Tab-separated table of C-alpha atoms in Angstrom:
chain	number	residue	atom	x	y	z
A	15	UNK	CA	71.832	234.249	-106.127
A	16	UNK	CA	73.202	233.950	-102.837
A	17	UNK	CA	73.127	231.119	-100.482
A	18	UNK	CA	69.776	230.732	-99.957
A	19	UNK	CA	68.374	227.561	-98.779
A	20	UNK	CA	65.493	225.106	-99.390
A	21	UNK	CA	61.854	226.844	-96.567
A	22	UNK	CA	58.439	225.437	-96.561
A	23	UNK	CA	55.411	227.921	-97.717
A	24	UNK	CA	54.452	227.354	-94.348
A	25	UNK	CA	57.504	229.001	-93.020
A	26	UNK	CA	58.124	231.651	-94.715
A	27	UNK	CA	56.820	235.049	-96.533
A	28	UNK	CA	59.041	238.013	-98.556
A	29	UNK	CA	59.499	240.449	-95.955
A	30	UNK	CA	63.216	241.764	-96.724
A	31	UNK	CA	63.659	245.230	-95.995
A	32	UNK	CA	66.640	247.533	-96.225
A	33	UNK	CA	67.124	250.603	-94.447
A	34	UNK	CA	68.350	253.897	-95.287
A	35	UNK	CA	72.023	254.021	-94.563
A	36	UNK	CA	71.675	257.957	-94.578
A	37	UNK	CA	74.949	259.908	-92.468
A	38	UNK	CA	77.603	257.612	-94.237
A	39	UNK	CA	80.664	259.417	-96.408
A	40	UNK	CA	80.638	258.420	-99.484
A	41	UNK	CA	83.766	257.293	-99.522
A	42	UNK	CA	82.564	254.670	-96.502
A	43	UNK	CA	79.927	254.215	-98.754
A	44	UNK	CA	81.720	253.167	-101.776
A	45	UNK	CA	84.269	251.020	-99.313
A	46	UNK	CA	81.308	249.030	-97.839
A	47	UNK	CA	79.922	248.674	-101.764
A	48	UNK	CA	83.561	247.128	-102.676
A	49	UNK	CA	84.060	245.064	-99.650
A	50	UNK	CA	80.663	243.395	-99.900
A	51	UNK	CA	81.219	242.843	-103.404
A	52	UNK	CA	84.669	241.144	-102.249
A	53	UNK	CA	83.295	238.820	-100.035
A	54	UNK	CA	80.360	237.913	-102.361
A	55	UNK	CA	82.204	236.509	-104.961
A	56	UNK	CA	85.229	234.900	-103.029
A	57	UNK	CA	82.501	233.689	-100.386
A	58	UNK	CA	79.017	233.110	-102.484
A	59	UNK	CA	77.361	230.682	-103.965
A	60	UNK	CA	78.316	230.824	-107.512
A	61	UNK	CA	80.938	228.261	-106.832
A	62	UNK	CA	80.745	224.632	-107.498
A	63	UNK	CA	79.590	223.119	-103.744
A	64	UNK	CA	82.251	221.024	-101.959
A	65	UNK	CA	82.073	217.211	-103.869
A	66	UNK	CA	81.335	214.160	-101.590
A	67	UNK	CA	82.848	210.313	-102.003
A	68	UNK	CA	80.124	207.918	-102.055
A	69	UNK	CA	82.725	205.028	-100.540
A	70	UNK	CA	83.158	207.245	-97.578
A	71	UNK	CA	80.432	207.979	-94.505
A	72	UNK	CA	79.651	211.443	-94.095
A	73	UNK	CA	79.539	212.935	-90.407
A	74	UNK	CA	77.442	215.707	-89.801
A	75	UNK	CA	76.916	216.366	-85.602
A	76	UNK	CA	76.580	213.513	-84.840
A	77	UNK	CA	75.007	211.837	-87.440
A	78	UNK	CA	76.175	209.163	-90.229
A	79	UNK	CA	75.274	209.003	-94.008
A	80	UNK	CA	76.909	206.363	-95.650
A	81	UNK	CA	75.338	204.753	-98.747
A	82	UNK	CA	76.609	201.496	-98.101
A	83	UNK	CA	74.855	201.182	-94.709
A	84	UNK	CA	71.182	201.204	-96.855
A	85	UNK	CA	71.927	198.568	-98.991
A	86	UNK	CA	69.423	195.962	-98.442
A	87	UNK	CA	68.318	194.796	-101.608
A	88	UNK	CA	70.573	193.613	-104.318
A	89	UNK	CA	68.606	194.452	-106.882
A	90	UNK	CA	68.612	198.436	-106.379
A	91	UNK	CA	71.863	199.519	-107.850
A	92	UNK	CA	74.203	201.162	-105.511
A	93	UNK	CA	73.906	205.049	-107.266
A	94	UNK	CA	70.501	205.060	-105.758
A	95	UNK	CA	71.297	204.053	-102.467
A	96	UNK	CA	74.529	206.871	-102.278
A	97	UNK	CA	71.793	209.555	-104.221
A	98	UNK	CA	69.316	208.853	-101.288
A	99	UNK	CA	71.825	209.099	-98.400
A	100	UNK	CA	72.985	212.227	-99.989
A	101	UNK	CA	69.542	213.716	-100.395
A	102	UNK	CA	69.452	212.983	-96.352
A	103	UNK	CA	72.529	214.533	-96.008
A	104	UNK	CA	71.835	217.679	-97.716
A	105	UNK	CA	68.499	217.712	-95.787
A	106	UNK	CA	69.858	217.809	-92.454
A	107	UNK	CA	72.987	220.327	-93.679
A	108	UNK	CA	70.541	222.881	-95.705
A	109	UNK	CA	68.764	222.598	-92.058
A	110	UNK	CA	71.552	224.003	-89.869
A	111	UNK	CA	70.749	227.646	-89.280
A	112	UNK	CA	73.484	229.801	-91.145
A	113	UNK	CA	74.322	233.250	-89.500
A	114	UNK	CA	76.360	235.798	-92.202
A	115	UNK	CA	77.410	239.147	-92.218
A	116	UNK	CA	74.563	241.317	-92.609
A	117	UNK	CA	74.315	245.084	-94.263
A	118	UNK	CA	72.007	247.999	-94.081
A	119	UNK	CA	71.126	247.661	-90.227
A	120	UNK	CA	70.414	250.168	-87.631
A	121	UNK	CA	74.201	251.494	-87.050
A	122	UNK	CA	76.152	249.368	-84.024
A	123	UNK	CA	75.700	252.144	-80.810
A	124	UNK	CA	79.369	253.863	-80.497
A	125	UNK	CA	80.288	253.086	-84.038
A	126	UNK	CA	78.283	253.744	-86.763
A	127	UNK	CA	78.839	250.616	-88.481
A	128	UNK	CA	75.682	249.524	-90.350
A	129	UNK	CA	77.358	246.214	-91.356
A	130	UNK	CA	79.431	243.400	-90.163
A	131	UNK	CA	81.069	242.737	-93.117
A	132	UNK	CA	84.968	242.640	-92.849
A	133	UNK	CA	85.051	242.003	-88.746
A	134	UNK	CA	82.387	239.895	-87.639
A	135	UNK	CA	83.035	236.384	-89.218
A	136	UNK	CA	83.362	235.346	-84.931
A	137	UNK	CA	80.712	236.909	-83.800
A	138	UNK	CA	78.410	235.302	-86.518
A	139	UNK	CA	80.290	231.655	-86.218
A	140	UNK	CA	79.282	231.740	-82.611
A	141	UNK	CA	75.851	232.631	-83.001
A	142	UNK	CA	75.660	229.400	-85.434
A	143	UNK	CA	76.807	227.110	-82.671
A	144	UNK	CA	74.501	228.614	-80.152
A	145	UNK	CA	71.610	228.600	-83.056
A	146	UNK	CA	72.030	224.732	-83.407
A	147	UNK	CA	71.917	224.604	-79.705
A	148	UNK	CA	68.952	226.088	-79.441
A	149	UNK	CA	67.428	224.153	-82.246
A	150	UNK	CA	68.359	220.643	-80.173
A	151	UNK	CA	66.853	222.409	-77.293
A	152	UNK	CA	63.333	223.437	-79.173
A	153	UNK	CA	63.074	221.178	-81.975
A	154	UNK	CA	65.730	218.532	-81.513
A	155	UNK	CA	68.083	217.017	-83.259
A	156	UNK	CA	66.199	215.602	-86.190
A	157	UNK	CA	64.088	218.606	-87.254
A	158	UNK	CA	64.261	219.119	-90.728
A	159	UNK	CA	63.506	222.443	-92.584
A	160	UNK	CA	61.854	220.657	-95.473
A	161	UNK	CA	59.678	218.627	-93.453
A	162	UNK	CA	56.017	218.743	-94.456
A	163	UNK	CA	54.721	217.619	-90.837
A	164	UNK	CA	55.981	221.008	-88.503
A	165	UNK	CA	53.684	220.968	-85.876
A	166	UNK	CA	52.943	224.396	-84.874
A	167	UNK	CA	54.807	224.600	-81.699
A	168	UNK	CA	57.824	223.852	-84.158
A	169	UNK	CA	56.487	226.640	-86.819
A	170	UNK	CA	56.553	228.962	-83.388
A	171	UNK	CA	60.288	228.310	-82.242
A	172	UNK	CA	61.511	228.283	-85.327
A	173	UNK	CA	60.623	231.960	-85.914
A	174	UNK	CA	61.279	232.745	-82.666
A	175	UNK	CA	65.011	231.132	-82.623
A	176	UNK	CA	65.476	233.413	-85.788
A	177	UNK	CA	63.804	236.327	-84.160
A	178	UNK	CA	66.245	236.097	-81.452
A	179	UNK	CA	69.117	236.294	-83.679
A	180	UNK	CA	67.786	239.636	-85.656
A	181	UNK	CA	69.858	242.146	-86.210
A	182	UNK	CA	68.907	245.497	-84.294
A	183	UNK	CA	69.604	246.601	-81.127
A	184	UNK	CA	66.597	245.782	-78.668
A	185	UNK	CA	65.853	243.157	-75.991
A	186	UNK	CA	63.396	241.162	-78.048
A	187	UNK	CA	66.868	240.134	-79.823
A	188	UNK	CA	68.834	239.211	-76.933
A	189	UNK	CA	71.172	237.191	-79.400
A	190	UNK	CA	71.978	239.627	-82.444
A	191	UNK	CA	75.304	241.330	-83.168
A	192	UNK	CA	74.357	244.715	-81.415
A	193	UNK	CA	73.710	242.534	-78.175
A	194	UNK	CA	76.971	240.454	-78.806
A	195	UNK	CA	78.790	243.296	-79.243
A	196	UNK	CA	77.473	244.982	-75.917
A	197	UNK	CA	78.195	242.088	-74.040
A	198	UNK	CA	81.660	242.338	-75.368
A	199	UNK	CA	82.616	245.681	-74.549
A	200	UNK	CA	82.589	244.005	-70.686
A	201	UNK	CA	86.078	242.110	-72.673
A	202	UNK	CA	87.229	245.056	-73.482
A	203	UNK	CA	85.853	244.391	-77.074
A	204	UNK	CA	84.174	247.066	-79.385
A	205	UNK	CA	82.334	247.062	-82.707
A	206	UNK	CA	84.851	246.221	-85.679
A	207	UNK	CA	87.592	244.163	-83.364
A	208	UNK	CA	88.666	240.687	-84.034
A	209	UNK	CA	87.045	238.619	-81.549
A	210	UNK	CA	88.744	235.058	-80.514
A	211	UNK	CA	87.402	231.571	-79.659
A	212	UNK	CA	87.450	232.254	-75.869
A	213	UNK	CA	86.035	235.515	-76.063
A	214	UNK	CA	82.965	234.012	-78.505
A	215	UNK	CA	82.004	230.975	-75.597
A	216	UNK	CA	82.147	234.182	-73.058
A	217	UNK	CA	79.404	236.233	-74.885
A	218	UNK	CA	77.195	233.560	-75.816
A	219	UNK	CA	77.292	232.889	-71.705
A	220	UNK	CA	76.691	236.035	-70.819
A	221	UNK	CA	73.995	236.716	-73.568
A	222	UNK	CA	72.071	233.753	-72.493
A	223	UNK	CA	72.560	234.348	-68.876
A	224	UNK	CA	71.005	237.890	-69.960
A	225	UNK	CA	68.082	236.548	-71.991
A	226	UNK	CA	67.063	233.479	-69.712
A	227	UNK	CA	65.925	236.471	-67.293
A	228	UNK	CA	63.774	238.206	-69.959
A	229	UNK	CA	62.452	235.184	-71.749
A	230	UNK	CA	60.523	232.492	-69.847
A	231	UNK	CA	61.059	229.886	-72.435
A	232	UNK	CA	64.809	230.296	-72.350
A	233	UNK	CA	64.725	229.665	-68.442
A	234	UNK	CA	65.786	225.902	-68.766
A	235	UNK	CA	68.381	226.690	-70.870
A	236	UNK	CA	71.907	226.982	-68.876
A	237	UNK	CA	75.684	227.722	-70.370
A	238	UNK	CA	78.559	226.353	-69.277
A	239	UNK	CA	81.984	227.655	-70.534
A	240	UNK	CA	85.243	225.222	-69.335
A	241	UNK	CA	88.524	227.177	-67.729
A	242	UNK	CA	91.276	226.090	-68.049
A	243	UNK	CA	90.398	223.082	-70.247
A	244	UNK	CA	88.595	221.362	-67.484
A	245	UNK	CA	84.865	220.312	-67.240
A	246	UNK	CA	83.648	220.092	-64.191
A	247	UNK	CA	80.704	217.874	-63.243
A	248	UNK	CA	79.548	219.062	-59.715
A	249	UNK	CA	79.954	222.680	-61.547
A	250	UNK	CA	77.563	221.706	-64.415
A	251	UNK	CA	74.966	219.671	-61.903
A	252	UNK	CA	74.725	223.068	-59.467
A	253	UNK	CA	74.426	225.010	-62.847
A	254	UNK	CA	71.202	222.795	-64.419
A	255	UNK	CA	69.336	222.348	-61.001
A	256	UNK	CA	68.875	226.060	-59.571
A	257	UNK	CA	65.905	227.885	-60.763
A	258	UNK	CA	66.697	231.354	-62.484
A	259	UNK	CA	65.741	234.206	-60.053
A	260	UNK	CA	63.387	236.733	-61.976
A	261	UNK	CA	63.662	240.182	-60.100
A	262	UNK	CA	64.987	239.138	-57.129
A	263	UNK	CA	62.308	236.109	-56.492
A	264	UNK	CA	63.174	232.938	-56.958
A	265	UNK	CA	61.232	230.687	-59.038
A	266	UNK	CA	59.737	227.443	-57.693
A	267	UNK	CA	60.804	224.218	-59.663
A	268	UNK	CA	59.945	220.405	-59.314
A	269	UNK	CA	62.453	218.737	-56.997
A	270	UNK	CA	64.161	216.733	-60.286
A	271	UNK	CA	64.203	220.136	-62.189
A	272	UNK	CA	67.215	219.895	-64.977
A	273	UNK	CA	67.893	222.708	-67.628
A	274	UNK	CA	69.130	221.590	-70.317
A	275	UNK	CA	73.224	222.744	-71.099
A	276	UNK	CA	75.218	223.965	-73.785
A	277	UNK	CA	79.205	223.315	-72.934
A	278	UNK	CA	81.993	225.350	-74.377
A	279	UNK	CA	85.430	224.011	-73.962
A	280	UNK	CA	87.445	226.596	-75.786
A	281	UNK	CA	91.460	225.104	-75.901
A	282	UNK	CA	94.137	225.540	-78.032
A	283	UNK	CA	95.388	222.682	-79.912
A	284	UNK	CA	98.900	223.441	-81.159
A	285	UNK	CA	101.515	226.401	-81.283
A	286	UNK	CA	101.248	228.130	-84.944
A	287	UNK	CA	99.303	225.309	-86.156
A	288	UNK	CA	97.386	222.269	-85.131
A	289	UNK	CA	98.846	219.545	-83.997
A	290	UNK	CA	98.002	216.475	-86.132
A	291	UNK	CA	97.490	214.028	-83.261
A	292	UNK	CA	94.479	215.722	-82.147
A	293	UNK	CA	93.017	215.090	-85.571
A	294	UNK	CA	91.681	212.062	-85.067
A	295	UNK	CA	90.239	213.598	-81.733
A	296	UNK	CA	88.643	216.144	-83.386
A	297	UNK	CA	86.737	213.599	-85.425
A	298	UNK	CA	85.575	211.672	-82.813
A	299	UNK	CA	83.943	214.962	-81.458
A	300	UNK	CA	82.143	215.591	-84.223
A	301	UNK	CA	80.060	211.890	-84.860
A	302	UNK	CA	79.043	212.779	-80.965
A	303	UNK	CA	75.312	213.188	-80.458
A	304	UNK	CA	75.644	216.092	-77.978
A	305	UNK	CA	78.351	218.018	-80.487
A	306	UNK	CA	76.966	221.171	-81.470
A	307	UNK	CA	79.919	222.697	-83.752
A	308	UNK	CA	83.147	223.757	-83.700
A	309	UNK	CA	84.168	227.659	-83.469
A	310	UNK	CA	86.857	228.041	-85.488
A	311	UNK	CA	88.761	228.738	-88.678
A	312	UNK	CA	91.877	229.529	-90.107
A	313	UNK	CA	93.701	232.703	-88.876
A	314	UNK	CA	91.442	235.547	-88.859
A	315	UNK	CA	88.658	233.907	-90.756
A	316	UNK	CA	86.736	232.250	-88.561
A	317	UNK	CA	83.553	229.806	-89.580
A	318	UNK	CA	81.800	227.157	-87.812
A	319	UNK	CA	82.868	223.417	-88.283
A	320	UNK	CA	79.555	220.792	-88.014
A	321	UNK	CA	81.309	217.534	-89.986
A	322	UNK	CA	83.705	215.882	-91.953
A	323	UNK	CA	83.963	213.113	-94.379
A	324	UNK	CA	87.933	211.694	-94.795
A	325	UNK	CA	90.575	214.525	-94.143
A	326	UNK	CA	87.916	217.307	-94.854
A	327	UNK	CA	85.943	219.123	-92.486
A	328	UNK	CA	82.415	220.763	-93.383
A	329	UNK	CA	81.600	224.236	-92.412
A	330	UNK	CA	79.428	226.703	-92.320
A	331	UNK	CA	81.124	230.037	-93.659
A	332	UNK	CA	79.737	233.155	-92.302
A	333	UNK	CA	81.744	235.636	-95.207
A	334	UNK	CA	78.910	236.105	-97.152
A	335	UNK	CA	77.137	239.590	-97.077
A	336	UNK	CA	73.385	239.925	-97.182
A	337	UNK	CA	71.054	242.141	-96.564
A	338	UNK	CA	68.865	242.059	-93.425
A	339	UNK	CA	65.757	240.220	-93.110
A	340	UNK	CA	62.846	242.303	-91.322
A	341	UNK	CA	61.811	239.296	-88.289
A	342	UNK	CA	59.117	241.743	-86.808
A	343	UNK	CA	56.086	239.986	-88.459
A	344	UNK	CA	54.575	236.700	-87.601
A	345	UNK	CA	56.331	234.575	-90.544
A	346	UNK	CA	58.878	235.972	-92.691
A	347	UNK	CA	61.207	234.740	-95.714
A	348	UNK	CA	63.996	232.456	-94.301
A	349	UNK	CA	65.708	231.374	-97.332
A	350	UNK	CA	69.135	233.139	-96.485
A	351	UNK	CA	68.892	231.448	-93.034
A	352	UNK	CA	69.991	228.005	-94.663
A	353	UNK	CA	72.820	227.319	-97.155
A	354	UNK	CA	72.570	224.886	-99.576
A	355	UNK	CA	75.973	224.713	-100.541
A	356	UNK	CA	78.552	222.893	-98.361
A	357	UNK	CA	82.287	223.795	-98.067
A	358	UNK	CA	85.189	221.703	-97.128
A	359	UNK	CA	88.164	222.597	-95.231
A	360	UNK	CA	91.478	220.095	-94.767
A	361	UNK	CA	92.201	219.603	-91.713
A	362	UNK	CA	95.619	221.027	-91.999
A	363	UNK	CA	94.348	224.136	-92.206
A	364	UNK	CA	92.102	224.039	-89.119
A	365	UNK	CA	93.838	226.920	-86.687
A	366	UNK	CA	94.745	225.627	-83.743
A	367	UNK	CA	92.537	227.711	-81.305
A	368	UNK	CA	89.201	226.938	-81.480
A	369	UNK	CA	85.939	226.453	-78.911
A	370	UNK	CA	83.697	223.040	-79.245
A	371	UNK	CA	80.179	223.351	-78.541
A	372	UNK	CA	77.873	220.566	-76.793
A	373	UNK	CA	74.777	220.258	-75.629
A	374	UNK	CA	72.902	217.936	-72.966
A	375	UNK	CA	69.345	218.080	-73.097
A	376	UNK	CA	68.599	216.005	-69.692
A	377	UNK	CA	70.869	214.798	-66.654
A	378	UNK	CA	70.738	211.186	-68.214
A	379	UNK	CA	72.057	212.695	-71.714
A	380	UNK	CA	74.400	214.819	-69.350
A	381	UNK	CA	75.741	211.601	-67.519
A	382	UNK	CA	76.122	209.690	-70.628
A	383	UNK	CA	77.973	212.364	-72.569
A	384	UNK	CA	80.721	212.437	-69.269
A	385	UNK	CA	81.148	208.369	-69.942
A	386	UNK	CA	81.466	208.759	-73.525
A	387	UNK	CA	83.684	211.881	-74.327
A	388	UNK	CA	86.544	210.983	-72.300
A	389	UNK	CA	87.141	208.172	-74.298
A	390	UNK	CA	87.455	210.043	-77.413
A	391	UNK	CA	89.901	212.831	-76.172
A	392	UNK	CA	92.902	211.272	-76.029
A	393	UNK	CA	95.199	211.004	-79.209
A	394	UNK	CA	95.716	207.486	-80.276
A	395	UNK	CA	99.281	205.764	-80.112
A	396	UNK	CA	101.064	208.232	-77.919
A	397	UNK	CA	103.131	207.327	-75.172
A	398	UNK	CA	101.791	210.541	-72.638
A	399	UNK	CA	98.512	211.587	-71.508
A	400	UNK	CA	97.780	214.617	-73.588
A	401	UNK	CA	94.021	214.983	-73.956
A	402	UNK	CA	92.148	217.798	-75.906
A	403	UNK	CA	90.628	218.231	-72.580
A	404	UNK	CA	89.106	216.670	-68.854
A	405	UNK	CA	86.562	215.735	-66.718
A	406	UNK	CA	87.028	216.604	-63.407
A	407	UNK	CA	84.224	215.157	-60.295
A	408	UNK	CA	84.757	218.163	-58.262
A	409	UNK	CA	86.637	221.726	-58.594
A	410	UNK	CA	88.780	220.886	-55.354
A	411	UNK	CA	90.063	217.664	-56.494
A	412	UNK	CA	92.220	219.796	-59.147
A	413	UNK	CA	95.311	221.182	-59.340
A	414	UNK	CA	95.063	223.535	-62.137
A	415	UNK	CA	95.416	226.866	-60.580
A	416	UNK	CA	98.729	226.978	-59.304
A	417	UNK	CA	100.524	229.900	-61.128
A	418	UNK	CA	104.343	228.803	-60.522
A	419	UNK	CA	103.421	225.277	-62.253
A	420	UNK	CA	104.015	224.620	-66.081
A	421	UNK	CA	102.460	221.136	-65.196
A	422	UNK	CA	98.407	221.297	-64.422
A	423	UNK	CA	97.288	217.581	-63.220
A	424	UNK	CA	93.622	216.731	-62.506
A	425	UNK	CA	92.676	214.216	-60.645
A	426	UNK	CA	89.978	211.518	-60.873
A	427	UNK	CA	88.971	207.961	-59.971
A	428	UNK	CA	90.230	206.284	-63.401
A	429	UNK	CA	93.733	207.775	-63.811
A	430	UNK	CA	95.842	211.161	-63.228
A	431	UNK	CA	96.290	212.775	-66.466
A	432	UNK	CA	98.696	216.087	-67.184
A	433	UNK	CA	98.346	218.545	-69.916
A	434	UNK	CA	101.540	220.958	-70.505
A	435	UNK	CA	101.169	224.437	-70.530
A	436	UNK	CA	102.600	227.330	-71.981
A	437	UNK	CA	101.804	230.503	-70.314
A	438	UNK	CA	101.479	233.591	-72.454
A	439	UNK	CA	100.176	231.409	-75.376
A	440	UNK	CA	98.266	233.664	-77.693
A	441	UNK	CA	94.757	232.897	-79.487
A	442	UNK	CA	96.126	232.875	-83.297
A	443	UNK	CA	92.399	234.447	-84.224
A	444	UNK	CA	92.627	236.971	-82.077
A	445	UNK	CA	95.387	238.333	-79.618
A	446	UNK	CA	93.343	238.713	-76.729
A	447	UNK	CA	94.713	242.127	-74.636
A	448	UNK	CA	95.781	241.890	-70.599
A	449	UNK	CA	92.573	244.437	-70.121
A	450	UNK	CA	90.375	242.242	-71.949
A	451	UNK	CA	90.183	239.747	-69.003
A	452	UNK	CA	87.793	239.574	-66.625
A	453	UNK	CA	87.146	238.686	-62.625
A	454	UNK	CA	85.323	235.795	-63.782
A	455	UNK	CA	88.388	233.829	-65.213
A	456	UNK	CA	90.174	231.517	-63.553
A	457	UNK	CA	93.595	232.078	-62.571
A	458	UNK	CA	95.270	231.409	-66.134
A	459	UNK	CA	93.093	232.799	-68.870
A	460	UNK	CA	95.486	231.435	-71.321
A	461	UNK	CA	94.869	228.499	-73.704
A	462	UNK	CA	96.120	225.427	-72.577
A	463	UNK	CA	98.547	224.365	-75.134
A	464	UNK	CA	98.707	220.937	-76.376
């Protein structure tokens, strides 16, 4: 068995292949054979699944399952009331697309590598987040896997979100772990390094920014990633309204044109660990509509955070090893695409660095989400302003690039608010290098630390 997940006979079909590996030692080759078996049995699905409280709701982006919301009728006892919410809540978790290392693919250019398994825990977290983005964007929030009413637009982007994420070097895959791994060599970032939190919101940028160019349905998709901790608004409203210019020509767009936006605020919440004030912060995040995960982890074991219920986060945990699924033919078997078995994670053990995904489908839903998230970034009962991180109106009313200042202070029409920093702070899932940072950074490419 191995994490499979629930699939429709409409959306699916065996089509697993598994390439020769041919050229490997076979002393690589036995390595590989013990490290995948490793990971299968600390990571896989043999396990009993994470257990639930039925007296406690159950967050999952942005949405609520709590038993005791459905009780209408006094005559329906309470078990079947918490054994329907949890049948919803399993639907919509089994739904989130799961990304995990892969084995037997085309060998990484420059490497050799013909498997992720042992290195690429980040790289696969990330593409989860963006997956679930791109899921809001095509099929929205409330698809369901196990529907029995996809229309066939859905059955299409379904396939073709997977498709994008296959794992093999080529431009009709503008979001697998070859392409990831290109755009990271621009970090100074190669095949079987660690990769951090900040360097995982860069790629997905600049692997969208990449495929929006090649892909005409991707073209009102935009991605924002925060510096400095900061999110600005005029940045984000220029972003969404200019057309994408394909080959030089610029294309024409409706005067209200909007793309819809995934943010990336990647921050540092602690020294060696987190910080327990932000943990009721971090919850807040998470019952958001426009939340789209968490990247993070514990130190070098990175996995993707999409809920919690009490002092437990739920995750998606890339570590298991599969083999590759062929995504060349019309439908194909998703099963390993979808995990049906949850895992929990105190909060305690969260790492401090970590990136938070969003995403804003239109300029209302944009506007909205810069009224409500403010509100829910600042830690409760502290005497200081210290929030997770800030809304700015416009990049020149900010302070935040002064080198010589440990004090960076943004300014906006509510209040002044001041977040400490720490230069030289280091990114506890990865050390990121001096070389690794590029033009495109703002003046301090360190974590903010809180």
């Amino acid at each position: 068995g191995g994490g499979g997940g629930a699939s429709p006979r409409s959306l699916s079909a065996a089509t697993n292949y598994s390439p020769s590996s041919g050229g490997k030692k076979p002393e690589d080759k036995i390595k590989n054979k013990m490290m995948n078996v490793w990971n299968n049995m600390k990571y896989g699905t043999g396990f009993a699944p994470a257990t639930f409280q039925e007296e406690s709701p159950i967050w999952l982006l942005g949405r609520c399952y709590f038993y005791k919301e459905l009780k209408v009728d006094d005559k329906v006892s309470d078990s079947q009331y918490a054994i329907s919410s949890l049948e919803q809540f399993y639907s919509d978790f089994i739904s989130r697309l799961w990304m995990t290392y892969r084995r037997d693919f085309s060998p990484i250019y420059g490497s050799g590598l013909t498997t992720d398994c042992g290195w690429g825990c980040m790289l696969r977290s990330s593409q989860m987040l963006l997956a679930s983005a791109l899921v809001f964007h095509f099929l929205s929030r409330d698809w369901r896997i196990n529907s029995r009413t996809h229309t066939t637009e859905e059955t299409f982007y379904y396939f073709q979100i997977l498709r994008w994420f296959g794992d093999e070097m080529t431009e009709y895959c503008p979001f697998s772990l070859h392409n990831f791994v290109e755009v990271g060599l621009r970090l100074d970032k190669k095949a079987g390094d660690w990769y951090g939190p900040y360097s995982a919101a860069q790629i997905i940028k600049d692997s969208v920014d990449k495929a929006i160019k090649l892909y005409p349905p991707l073209d009102g998709l935009r991605v924002y990633v925060a510096q400095d901790c900061v999110v600005c608004k005029e940045e984000i409203i220029e972003l969404c309204t200019q057309p994408i210019r394909y080959q030089g020509i610029e294309q024409s767009v409706p005067d209200d044109f909007w793309a819809g936006v995934i943010i990336l605020v990647p921050i540092r919440l602690g020294g060696d660990h987190l910080n327990p004030i932000y943990i009721p912060c971090i919850k807040s995040i998470l019952t958001l509509d426009q939340c789209v995960g968490i990247i993070g982890g514990k130190p070098r074991h990175s996995v993707t955070f999409i809920g919690f219920q009490d002092n437990k986060l739920i995750y998606l945990d890339p570590h298991y090893n599969q083999p590759i699924v062929d995504t060349h033919p019309p439908s194909f078997n998703t099963r390993s695409y979808h995990c049906t078995t949850p895992r929990k994670m105190s909060f305690s053990k969260m790492d401090p660095s970590c990136t938070i995904g969003f995403y804003c489908r239109t300029r209302e839903e944009f506007e909205r989400f810069c009224k409500v998230a403010p509100g829910v970034l600042h830690p409760p009962m502290q005497r200081g302003h210290y929030p997770m991180f800030v809304f700015a109106d416009k990049r020149n009313e900010t302070g935040l690039y002064s080198q010589n200042s440990n004090l960076l202070t943004v300014e906006s029409k509510q209040a002044s608010l001041s977040l400490p920093s720490l230069a030289g702070s280091s990114d506890s899932l990865e050390e990121e290098p001096e070389a690794s940072r590029s033009r495109s950074q703002s003046v301090s490419d360190d974590y903010v630390l809180l």
